[in-house]
């Protein structure tokens, strides 16, 4: 029977999945694009484009890795925009620090904010590929394998980037603590 009342409606399940995905990933995807582009308004457009492309994909093409797929599309679209504008100078240190999150943050203690700002300055001083890997791993929670697919790198290259970045961050944090 095509419309068995006891069986779930696949189109309803997909719509529900997509609604959940948009609700959960809109802010992280927009933040990611904003860091790449340096422009929160265009970042919202890029995130929106990624969700539209997702809607047009056959469900089987993205099953099990929709979030990773969205970040990959967002990254590619952001780089396309930067290339077209001749501005492949993504991740300028001062612009990264100036980027505001797209959602309000709850209040934090002054010490926590100062430590967070110091850590962000240290991360912003990393080379661009290390910054991207660290942010994808620790801000967005992607695995090394997912980061490799998003960035088009090998898993071992991602591991090396993150290891090198963390080693440098630990060393510079310790030096900062010793002088502060």
Tab-separated table of N, CA and C in Angstrom:
chain	number	residue	atom	x	y	z
A	1	UNK	N	0.840	-1.188	0.000
A	1	UNK	CA	0.000	0.000	0.000
A	1	UNK	C	0.880	1.244	0.000
A	2	UNK	N	0.638	2.176	-0.895
A	2	UNK	CA	1.473	3.361	-0.951
A	2	UNK	C	1.304	4.297	0.229
A	3	UNK	N	0.113	4.460	0.764
A	3	UNK	CA	-0.111	5.388	1.868
A	3	UNK	C	-0.556	4.653	3.119
A	4	UNK	N	0.237	3.722	3.567
A	4	UNK	CA	-0.058	2.980	4.783
A	4	UNK	C	0.026	3.945	5.966
A	5	UNK	N	-1.064	4.125	6.733
A	5	UNK	CA	-1.050	5.080	7.850
A	5	UNK	C	-0.015	4.728	8.919
A	6	UNK	N	0.401	3.489	8.977
A	6	UNK	CA	1.372	3.082	9.990
A	6	UNK	C	2.813	3.347	9.592
A	7	UNK	N	3.083	3.602	8.315
A	7	UNK	CA	4.464	3.819	7.886
A	7	UNK	C	4.795	5.304	7.874
A	8	UNK	N	6.056	5.637	8.227
A	8	UNK	CA	6.439	7.042	8.274
A	8	UNK	C	6.505	7.636	6.863
A	9	UNK	N	6.194	8.896	6.752
A	9	UNK	CA	6.227	9.621	5.484
A	9	UNK	C	7.662	10.109	5.258
A	10	UNK	N	8.352	9.587	4.226
A	10	UNK	CA	9.750	9.975	3.994
A	10	UNK	C	9.925	11.471	3.752
A	11	UNK	N	8.984	12.115	3.076
A	11	UNK	CA	9.135	13.548	2.819
A	11	UNK	C	9.003	14.349	4.110
A	12	UNK	N	8.138	13.895	5.014
A	12	UNK	CA	7.989	14.567	6.306
A	12	UNK	C	9.260	14.379	7.145
A	13	UNK	N	9.799	13.168	7.122
A	13	UNK	CA	11.038	12.900	7.871
A	13	UNK	C	12.173	13.778	7.354
A	14	UNK	N	12.301	13.898	6.027
A	14	UNK	CA	13.359	14.723	5.429
A	14	UNK	C	13.168	16.189	5.799
A	15	UNK	N	11.935	16.677	5.736
A	15	UNK	CA	11.654	18.071	6.088
A	15	UNK	C	12.006	18.336	7.548
A	16	UNK	N	11.655	17.403	8.400
A	16	UNK	CA	11.962	17.533	9.820
A	16	UNK	C	13.482	17.532	10.049
A	17	UNK	N	14.174	16.643	9.362
A	17	UNK	CA	15.637	16.578	9.453
A	17	UNK	C	16.261	17.900	8.998
A	18	UNK	N	15.784	18.434	7.875
A	18	UNK	CA	16.328	19.683	7.335
A	18	UNK	C	16.055	20.862	8.261
A	19	UNK	N	14.866	20.915	8.839
A	19	UNK	CA	14.541	21.986	9.791
A	19	UNK	C	15.476	21.942	10.989
A	20	UNK	N	15.699	20.738	11.511
A	20	UNK	CA	16.603	20.558	12.655
A	20	UNK	C	18.025	20.976	12.278
A	21	UNK	N	18.466	20.559	11.100
A	21	UNK	CA	19.812	20.860	10.637
A	21	UNK	C	20.023	22.371	10.499
A	22	UNK	N	19.056	23.058	9.919
A	22	UNK	CA	19.159	24.512	9.775
A	22	UNK	C	19.211	25.169	11.158
A	23	UNK	N	18.339	24.748	12.055
A	23	UNK	CA	18.304	25.339	13.397
A	23	UNK	C	19.631	25.137	14.138
A	24	UNK	N	20.211	23.961	13.993
A	24	UNK	CA	21.450	23.645	14.721
A	24	UNK	C	22.699	24.226	14.080
A	25	UNK	N	22.713	24.327	12.758
A	25	UNK	CA	23.957	24.674	12.061
A	25	UNK	C	24.010	26.087	11.487
A	26	UNK	N	22.917	26.823	11.506
A	26	UNK	CA	22.926	28.164	10.910
A	26	UNK	C	23.991	29.048	11.553
A	27	UNK	N	24.003	29.149	12.861
A	27	UNK	CA	24.960	30.032	13.542
A	27	UNK	C	26.411	29.562	13.354
A	28	UNK	N	26.728	28.267	13.582
A	28	UNK	CA	28.124	27.853	13.372
A	28	UNK	C	28.591	28.027	11.924
A	29	UNK	N	27.713	27.744	10.972
A	29	UNK	CA	28.079	27.878	9.564
A	29	UNK	C	28.294	29.349	9.198
A	30	UNK	N	27.447	30.211	9.715
A	30	UNK	CA	27.584	31.645	9.447
A	30	UNK	C	28.863	32.190	10.084
A	31	UNK	N	29.169	31.761	11.303
A	31	UNK	CA	30.434	32.184	11.957
A	31	UNK	C	31.633	31.760	11.132
A	32	UNK	N	31.599	30.520	10.655
A	32	UNK	CA	32.699	29.988	9.849
A	32	UNK	C	32.886	30.832	8.588
A	33	UNK	N	31.796	31.106	7.890
A	33	UNK	CA	31.868	31.921	6.667
A	33	UNK	C	32.329	33.340	6.993
A	34	UNK	N	31.874	33.883	8.112
A	34	UNK	CA	32.281	35.242	8.494
A	34	UNK	C	33.784	35.315	8.738
A	35	UNK	N	34.341	34.283	9.316
A	35	UNK	CA	35.787	34.272	9.540
A	35	UNK	C	36.541	34.159	8.225
A	36	UNK	N	35.996	33.404	7.304
A	36	UNK	CA	36.650	33.266	6.002
A	36	UNK	C	36.539	34.552	5.185
A	37	UNK	N	35.373	35.176	5.219
A	37	UNK	CA	35.098	36.329	4.364
A	37	UNK	C	35.409	37.679	5.013
A	38	UNK	N	35.342	37.720	6.337
A	38	UNK	CA	35.523	38.992	7.014
A	38	UNK	C	34.314	39.905	6.888
A	39	UNK	N	33.156	39.355	6.598
A	39	UNK	CA	31.950	40.150	6.393
A	39	UNK	C	30.727	39.340	6.845
A	40	UNK	N	30.127	39.698	7.989
A	40	UNK	CA	28.986	38.929	8.511
A	40	UNK	C	27.779	38.907	7.569
A	41	UNK	N	27.546	39.996	6.829
A	41	UNK	CA	26.392	40.026	5.919
A	41	UNK	C	26.560	39.027	4.782
A	42	UNK	N	27.719	39.039	4.161
A	42	UNK	CA	27.956	38.078	3.081
A	42	UNK	C	28.023	36.663	3.628
A	43	UNK	N	28.494	36.519	4.861
A	43	UNK	CA	28.555	35.189	5.477
A	43	UNK	C	27.160	34.592	5.603
A	44	UNK	N	26.183	35.422	5.975
A	44	UNK	CA	24.797	34.928	6.066
A	44	UNK	C	24.309	34.480	4.691
A	45	UNK	N	24.669	35.229	3.652
A	45	UNK	CA	24.280	34.845	2.289
A	45	UNK	C	24.917	33.514	1.890
A	46	UNK	N	26.186	33.352	2.214
A	46	UNK	CA	26.898	32.113	1.864
A	46	UNK	C	26.282	30.929	2.612
A	47	UNK	N	25.984	31.107	3.889
A	47	UNK	CA	25.353	30.030	4.665
A	47	UNK	C	23.994	29.688	4.062
A	48	UNK	N	23.245	30.709	3.708
A	48	UNK	CA	21.939	30.495	3.078
A	48	UNK	C	22.092	29.712	1.769
A	49	UNK	N	23.088	30.089	0.962
A	49	UNK	CA	23.351	29.371	-0.290
A	49	UNK	C	23.650	27.896	-0.030
A	50	UNK	N	24.421	27.638	1.015
A	50	UNK	CA	24.766	26.252	1.338
A	50	UNK	C	23.506	25.449	1.688
A	51	UNK	N	22.607	26.057	2.464
A	51	UNK	CA	21.369	25.356	2.816
A	51	UNK	C	20.497	25.128	1.585
A	52	UNK	N	20.467	26.088	0.684
A	52	UNK	CA	19.679	25.921	-0.550
A	52	UNK	C	20.252	24.776	-1.381
A	53	UNK	N	21.579	24.730	-1.498
A	53	UNK	CA	22.204	23.627	-2.244
A	53	UNK	C	21.906	22.288	-1.588
A	54	UNK	N	21.842	22.289	-0.263
A	54	UNK	CA	21.511	21.064	0.463
A	54	UNK	C	20.110	20.591	0.085
A	55	UNK	N	19.176	21.520	0.006
A	55	UNK	CA	17.803	21.159	-0.357
A	55	UNK	C	17.732	20.524	-1.739
A	56	UNK	N	18.634	20.927	-2.619
A	56	UNK	CA	18.618	20.430	-3.991
A	56	UNK	C	19.342	19.093	-4.161
A	57	UNK	N	20.055	18.663	-3.126
A	57	UNK	CA	20.799	17.408	-3.194
A	57	UNK	C	19.880	16.215	-2.958
A	58	UNK	N	20.085	15.137	-3.708
A	58	UNK	CA	19.347	13.912	-3.395
A	58	UNK	C	19.754	13.430	-1.998
A	59	UNK	N	18.801	13.003	-1.184
A	59	UNK	CA	19.107	12.612	0.190
A	59	UNK	C	20.257	11.597	0.315
A	60	UNK	N	20.346	10.657	-0.599
A	60	UNK	CA	21.396	9.646	-0.527
A	60	UNK	C	22.794	10.201	-0.684
A	61	UNK	N	22.917	11.363	-1.310
A	61	UNK	CA	24.230	11.970	-1.559
A	61	UNK	C	24.863	12.514	-0.286
A	62	UNK	N	24.065	12.858	0.704
A	62	UNK	CA	24.599	13.510	1.899
A	62	UNK	C	24.296	12.771	3.194
A	63	UNK	N	23.623	11.634	3.108
A	63	UNK	CA	23.281	10.889	4.317
A	63	UNK	C	24.516	10.614	5.155
A	64	UNK	N	24.396	10.925	6.427
A	64	UNK	CA	25.470	10.623	7.365
A	64	UNK	C	26.561	11.678	7.442
A	65	UNK	N	26.580	12.640	6.542
A	65	UNK	CA	27.610	13.674	6.611
A	65	UNK	C	27.094	15.032	6.149
A	66	UNK	N	25.869	15.342	6.490
A	66	UNK	CA	25.245	16.594	6.043
A	66	UNK	C	25.964	17.821	6.609
A	67	UNK	N	26.349	17.791	7.870
A	67	UNK	CA	27.021	18.951	8.471
A	67	UNK	C	28.363	19.189	7.789
A	68	UNK	N	29.106	18.135	7.624
A	68	UNK	CA	30.399	18.217	6.935
A	68	UNK	C	30.195	18.743	5.511
A	69	UNK	N	29.175	18.263	4.835
A	69	UNK	CA	28.866	18.685	3.480
A	69	UNK	C	28.580	20.189	3.445
A	70	UNK	N	27.780	20.663	4.415
A	70	UNK	CA	27.456	22.091	4.484
A	70	UNK	C	28.709	22.946	4.658
A	71	UNK	N	29.597	22.544	5.557
A	71	UNK	CA	30.823	23.309	5.794
A	71	UNK	C	31.720	23.299	4.560
A	72	UNK	N	31.758	22.188	3.853
A	72	UNK	CA	32.562	22.106	2.635
A	72	UNK	C	32.016	23.060	1.569
A	73	UNK	N	30.713	23.036	1.361
A	73	UNK	CA	30.081	23.928	0.380
A	73	UNK	C	30.313	25.387	0.783
A	74	UNK	N	30.152	25.675	2.060
A	74	UNK	CA	30.347	27.028	2.567
A	74	UNK	C	31.792	27.496	2.338
A	75	UNK	N	32.741	26.632	2.598
A	75	UNK	CA	34.156	26.958	2.406
A	75	UNK	C	34.439	27.250	0.933
A	76	UNK	N	33.971	26.379	0.063
A	76	UNK	CA	34.205	26.560	-1.371
A	76	UNK	C	33.575	27.858	-1.876
A	77	UNK	N	32.355	28.125	-1.459
A	77	UNK	CA	31.661	29.344	-1.893
A	77	UNK	C	32.377	30.594	-1.374
A	78	UNK	N	32.837	30.547	-0.125
A	78	UNK	CA	33.576	31.678	0.443
A	78	UNK	C	34.853	31.943	-0.333
A	79	UNK	N	35.590	30.896	-0.646
A	79	UNK	CA	36.831	31.068	-1.396
A	79	UNK	C	36.555	31.547	-2.818
A	80	UNK	N	35.450	31.096	-3.415
A	80	UNK	CA	35.068	31.593	-4.738
A	80	UNK	C	34.851	33.106	-4.691
A	81	UNK	N	34.150	33.566	-3.673
A	81	UNK	CA	33.887	35.003	-3.528
A	81	UNK	C	35.198	35.770	-3.354
A	82	UNK	N	36.067	35.269	-2.489
A	82	UNK	CA	37.343	35.951	-2.252
A	82	UNK	C	38.187	35.996	-3.519
A	83	UNK	N	38.206	34.903	-4.265
A	83	UNK	CA	38.970	34.867	-5.517
A	83	UNK	C	38.410	35.868	-6.525
A	84	UNK	N	37.095	35.893	-6.647
A	84	UNK	CA	36.462	36.803	-7.599
A	84	UNK	C	36.769	38.259	-7.274
A	85	UNK	N	36.893	38.554	-6.012
A	85	UNK	CA	37.184	39.924	-5.595
A	85	UNK	C	38.685	40.191	-5.543
A	86	UNK	N	39.476	39.180	-5.834
A	86	UNK	CA	40.920	39.348	-5.776
A	86	UNK	C	41.414	39.624	-4.374
A	87	UNK	N	40.679	39.114	-3.408
A	87	UNK	CA	41.018	39.380	-2.010
A	87	UNK	C	41.276	38.093	-1.241
A	88	UNK	N	42.125	37.247	-1.700
A	88	UNK	CA	42.367	35.975	-1.026
A	88	UNK	C	43.237	36.192	0.214
A	89	UNK	N	43.018	37.333	0.887
A	89	UNK	CA	43.756	37.646	2.104
A	89	UNK	C	42.892	37.297	3.313
A	90	UNK	N	42.286	36.123	3.289
A	90	UNK	CA	41.414	35.733	4.400
A	90	UNK	C	42.232	35.623	5.675
A	91	UNK	N	41.569	35.791	6.759
A	91	UNK	CA	42.137	35.618	8.091
A	91	UNK	C	43.139	36.698	8.492
A	92	UNK	N	42.925	37.924	8.095
A	92	UNK	CA	43.785	38.986	8.598
A	92	UNK	C	43.565	39.054	10.097
A	93	UNK	N	44.646	39.087	10.856
A	93	UNK	CA	44.556	38.968	12.315
A	93	UNK	C	43.570	39.937	12.952
A	94	UNK	N	43.656	41.206	12.615
A	94	UNK	CA	42.774	42.156	13.284
A	94	UNK	C	41.324	41.972	12.881
A	95	UNK	N	41.045	41.516	11.680
A	95	UNK	CA	39.668	41.303	11.244
A	95	UNK	C	39.060	40.109	11.954
A	96	UNK	N	39.858	39.080	12.222
A	96	UNK	CA	39.321	37.917	12.934
A	96	UNK	C	38.884	38.299	14.334
A	97	UNK	N	39.693	39.100	15.010
A	97	UNK	CA	39.334	39.500	16.368
A	97	UNK	C	38.092	40.378	16.376
A	98	UNK	N	37.913	41.147	15.314
A	98	UNK	CA	36.778	42.069	15.250
A	98	UNK	C	35.466	41.373	14.905
A	99	UNK	N	35.526	40.160	14.368
A	99	UNK	CA	34.307	39.460	13.978
A	99	UNK	C	33.435	39.181	15.205
A	100	UNK	N	32.213	39.545	15.110
A	100	UNK	CA	31.278	39.295	16.205
A	100	UNK	C	30.479	38.039	15.889
A	101	UNK	N	30.132	37.306	16.920
A	101	UNK	CA	29.287	36.129	16.736
A	101	UNK	C	27.909	36.596	16.265
A	102	UNK	N	27.198	35.729	15.562
A	102	UNK	CA	25.897	36.118	15.023
A	102	UNK	C	24.781	35.949	16.052
A	103	UNK	N	25.091	35.375	17.186
A	103	UNK	CA	24.069	35.256	18.209
A	103	UNK	C	24.590	35.865	19.504
A	104	UNK	N	23.728	36.372	20.344
A	104	UNK	CA	24.199	36.990	21.592
A	104	UNK	C	24.815	35.957	22.521
A	105	UNK	N	25.866	36.373	23.195
A	105	UNK	CA	26.513	35.490	24.153
A	105	UNK	C	26.064	35.851	25.558
A	106	UNK	N	25.962	34.855	26.415
A	106	UNK	CA	25.656	35.177	27.806
A	106	UNK	C	26.859	35.878	28.446
A	107	UNK	N	26.607	36.643	29.494
A	107	UNK	CA	27.691	37.375	30.164
A	107	UNK	C	28.718	36.434	30.774
A	108	UNK	N	29.964	36.857	30.723
A	108	UNK	CA	31.055	36.067	31.292
A	108	UNK	C	31.802	36.912	32.304
A	109	UNK	N	32.481	36.258	33.202
A	109	UNK	CA	33.317	36.976	34.160
A	109	UNK	C	34.454	37.653	33.400
A	110	UNK	N	34.948	38.734	33.944
A	110	UNK	CA	36.007	39.510	33.283
A	110	UNK	C	37.238	38.643	33.027
A	111	UNK	N	37.615	37.848	33.995
A	111	UNK	CA	38.799	36.986	33.811
A	111	UNK	C	38.608	36.013	32.661
A	112	UNK	N	37.447	35.428	32.578
A	112	UNK	CA	37.162	34.481	31.513
A	112	UNK	C	37.234	35.168	30.156
A	113	UNK	N	36.685	36.365	30.075
A	113	UNK	CA	36.719	37.118	28.822
A	113	UNK	C	38.149	37.486	28.442
A	114	UNK	N	38.943	37.894	29.427
A	114	UNK	CA	40.328	38.255	29.132
A	114	UNK	C	41.107	37.035	28.640
A	115	UNK	N	40.894	35.889	29.278
A	115	UNK	CA	41.582	34.663	28.857
A	115	UNK	C	41.126	34.250	27.462
A	116	UNK	N	39.844	34.359	27.211
A	116	UNK	CA	39.300	34.020	25.896
A	116	UNK	C	39.891	34.934	24.820
A	117	UNK	N	39.927	36.230	25.101
A	117	UNK	CA	40.475	37.195	24.139
A	117	UNK	C	41.955	36.908	23.880
A	118	UNK	N	42.678	36.567	24.940
A	118	UNK	CA	44.105	36.256	24.778
A	118	UNK	C	44.283	35.006	23.919
A	119	UNK	N	43.461	34.008	24.160
A	119	UNK	CA	43.554	32.781	23.367
A	119	UNK	C	43.196	33.044	21.904
A	120	UNK	N	42.173	33.844	21.663
A	120	UNK	CA	41.798	34.181	20.283
A	120	UNK	C	42.913	34.946	19.573
A	121	UNK	N	43.591	35.833	20.303
A	121	UNK	CA	44.731	36.545	19.702
A	121	UNK	C	45.821	35.558	19.312
A	122	UNK	N	46.071	34.584	20.187
A	122	UNK	CA	47.097	33.575	19.881
A	122	UNK	C	46.673	32.739	18.662
A	123	UNK	N	45.418	32.353	18.615
A	123	UNK	CA	44.928	31.572	17.477
A	123	UNK	C	45.018	32.401	16.198
A	124	UNK	N	44.664	33.673	16.279
A	124	UNK	CA	44.716	34.553	15.107
A	124	UNK	C	46.133	34.750	14.581
A	125	UNK	N	47.118	34.519	15.430
A	125	UNK	CA	48.510	34.662	15.005
A	125	UNK	C	49.025	33.403	14.313
A	126	UNK	N	48.241	32.319	14.357
A	126	UNK	CA	48.636	31.082	13.681
A	126	UNK	C	48.550	31.274	12.171
A	127	UNK	N	49.303	30.464	11.419
A	127	UNK	CA	49.132	30.496	9.958
A	127	UNK	C	47.688	30.125	9.592
A	128	UNK	N	47.190	30.639	8.460
A	128	UNK	CA	45.770	30.442	8.095
A	128	UNK	C	45.296	28.983	8.097
A	129	UNK	N	46.077	28.068	7.580
A	129	UNK	CA	45.626	26.669	7.534
A	129	UNK	C	45.515	26.083	8.936
A	130	UNK	N	46.439	26.462	9.834
A	130	UNK	CA	46.353	25.988	11.210
A	130	UNK	C	45.131	26.591	11.896
A	131	UNK	N	44.875	27.879	11.669
A	131	UNK	CA	43.698	28.525	12.256
A	131	UNK	C	42.430	27.791	11.842
A	132	UNK	N	42.314	27.521	10.563
A	132	UNK	CA	41.105	26.877	10.058
A	132	UNK	C	40.930	25.491	10.678
A	133	UNK	N	41.996	24.712	10.726
A	133	UNK	CA	41.915	23.363	11.295
A	133	UNK	C	41.536	23.412	12.773
A	134	UNK	N	42.154	24.314	13.517
A	134	UNK	CA	41.866	24.434	14.952
A	134	UNK	C	40.412	24.858	15.162
A	135	UNK	N	39.948	25.819	14.393
A	135	UNK	CA	38.571	26.286	14.557
A	135	UNK	C	37.565	25.202	14.174
A	136	UNK	N	37.822	24.483	13.083
A	136	UNK	CA	36.911	23.406	12.685
A	136	UNK	C	36.876	22.311	13.747
A	137	UNK	N	38.022	22.017	14.341
A	137	UNK	CA	38.096	20.953	15.351
A	137	UNK	C	37.445	21.383	16.663
A	138	UNK	N	37.869	22.513	17.199
A	138	UNK	CA	37.470	22.862	18.562
A	138	UNK	C	36.252	23.767	18.648
A	139	UNK	N	35.986	24.531	17.625
A	139	UNK	CA	34.802	25.377	17.661
A	139	UNK	C	33.593	24.658	17.080
A	140	UNK	N	33.843	23.829	16.055
A	140	UNK	CA	32.726	23.161	15.389
A	140	UNK	C	32.657	21.665	15.661
A	141	UNK	N	33.672	21.100	16.302
A	141	UNK	CA	33.614	19.710	16.736
A	141	UNK	C	33.792	18.658	15.655
A	142	UNK	N	34.410	19.012	14.533
A	142	UNK	CA	34.624	18.037	13.469
A	142	UNK	C	35.788	17.108	13.794
A	143	UNK	N	35.705	15.883	13.300
A	143	UNK	CA	36.797	14.919	13.437
A	143	UNK	C	37.886	15.266	12.427
A	144	UNK	N	39.066	14.682	12.585
A	144	UNK	CA	40.155	14.920	11.638
A	144	UNK	C	39.722	14.504	10.229
A	145	UNK	N	39.028	13.393	10.136
A	145	UNK	CA	38.574	12.888	8.835
A	145	UNK	C	37.600	13.870	8.187
A	146	UNK	N	36.689	14.419	8.976
A	146	UNK	CA	35.734	15.392	8.454
A	146	UNK	C	36.445	16.678	8.026
A	147	UNK	N	37.387	17.129	8.830
A	147	UNK	CA	38.148	18.334	8.482
A	147	UNK	C	38.914	18.102	7.187
A	148	UNK	N	39.475	16.919	7.035
A	148	UNK	CA	40.222	16.592	5.808
A	148	UNK	C	39.309	16.689	4.594
A	149	UNK	N	38.094	16.182	4.734
A	149	UNK	CA	37.167	16.246	3.597
A	149	UNK	C	36.714	17.682	3.334
A	150	UNK	N	36.494	18.456	4.377
A	150	UNK	CA	36.063	19.847	4.219
A	150	UNK	C	37.150	20.667	3.523
A	151	UNK	N	38.393	20.495	3.954
A	151	UNK	CA	39.490	21.328	3.449
A	151	UNK	C	40.189	20.734	2.238
A	152	UNK	N	39.900	19.479	1.909
A	152	UNK	CA	40.565	18.844	0.772
A	152	UNK	C	41.987	18.422	1.103
A	153	UNK	N	42.284	18.244	2.380
A	153	UNK	CA	43.607	17.813	2.839
A	153	UNK	C	43.554	16.337	3.209
A	154	UNK	N	44.716	15.777	3.483
A	154	UNK	CA	44.752	14.401	3.988
A	154	UNK	C	44.527	14.435	5.502
A	155	UNK	N	44.107	13.314	6.058
A	155	UNK	CA	43.893	13.218	7.503
A	155	UNK	C	45.206	13.462	8.237
A	156	UNK	N	46.296	12.940	7.702
A	156	UNK	CA	47.595	13.141	8.369
A	156	UNK	C	48.006	14.614	8.316
A	157	UNK	N	47.679	15.308	7.231
A	157	UNK	CA	47.998	16.743	7.156
A	157	UNK	C	47.190	17.519	8.188
A	158	UNK	N	45.928	17.157	8.355
A	158	UNK	CA	45.095	17.807	9.367
A	158	UNK	C	45.667	17.554	10.754
A	159	UNK	N	46.050	16.309	11.023
A	159	UNK	CA	46.649	15.975	12.311
A	159	UNK	C	47.911	16.779	12.562
A	160	UNK	N	48.734	16.915	11.539
A	160	UNK	CA	49.969	17.689	11.669
A	160	UNK	C	49.657	19.159	11.937
A	161	UNK	N	48.695	19.715	11.190
A	161	UNK	CA	48.325	21.120	11.388
A	161	UNK	C	47.843	21.369	12.817
A	162	UNK	N	46.968	20.504	13.304
A	162	UNK	CA	46.417	20.689	14.647
A	162	UNK	C	47.496	20.471	15.703
A	163	UNK	N	48.314	19.439	15.541
A	163	UNK	CA	49.392	19.174	16.500
A	163	UNK	C	50.355	20.361	16.571
A	164	UNK	N	50.761	20.851	15.411
A	164	UNK	CA	51.692	21.973	15.352
A	164	UNK	C	51.066	23.217	15.977
A	165	UNK	N	49.799	23.464	15.667
A	165	UNK	CA	49.108	24.633	16.214
A	165	UNK	C	48.987	24.542	17.730
A	166	UNK	N	48.599	23.383	18.244
A	166	UNK	CA	48.439	23.229	19.690
A	166	UNK	C	49.773	23.349	20.418
A	167	UNK	N	50.829	22.800	19.824
A	167	UNK	CA	52.157	22.924	20.428
A	167	UNK	C	52.538	24.393	20.545
A	168	UNK	N	52.320	25.137	19.470
A	168	UNK	CA	52.645	26.566	19.473
A	168	UNK	C	51.763	27.322	20.473
A	169	UNK	N	50.470	27.021	20.486
A	169	UNK	CA	49.562	27.703	21.410
A	169	UNK	C	49.946	27.434	22.866
A	170	UNK	N	50.273	26.194	23.188
A	170	UNK	CA	50.694	25.867	24.568
A	170	UNK	C	51.948	26.628	24.955
A	171	UNK	N	52.919	26.652	24.030
A	171	UNK	CA	54.182	27.342	24.310
A	171	UNK	C	53.942	28.842	24.520
A	172	UNK	N	53.158	29.450	23.642
A	172	UNK	CA	52.913	30.892	23.743
A	172	UNK	C	52.026	31.236	24.930
A	173	UNK	N	51.093	30.350	25.269
A	173	UNK	CA	50.242	30.579	26.452
A	173	UNK	C	51.104	30.542	27.724
A	174	UNK	N	51.992	29.544	27.782
A	174	UNK	CA	52.874	29.433	28.963
A	174	UNK	C	53.767	30.672	29.075
A	175	UNK	N	54.298	31.143	27.957
A	175	UNK	CA	55.144	32.338	27.971
A	175	UNK	C	54.351	33.556	28.419
A	176	UNK	N	53.108	33.626	27.969
A	176	UNK	CA	52.229	34.745	28.352
A	176	UNK	C	51.911	34.703	29.836
A	177	UNK	N	51.643	33.515	30.349
A	177	UNK	CA	51.343	33.340	31.768
A	177	UNK	C	52.557	33.704	32.630
A	178	UNK	N	53.757	33.338	32.152
A	178	UNK	CA	54.992	33.604	32.914
A	178	UNK	C	55.262	35.119	33.002
A	179	UNK	N	54.885	35.851	31.964
A	179	UNK	CA	55.146	37.291	31.975
A	179	UNK	C	53.969	38.100	32.510
A	180	UNK	N	52.790	37.462	32.578
A	180	UNK	CA	51.573	38.187	32.987
A	180	UNK	C	51.363	38.097	34.423
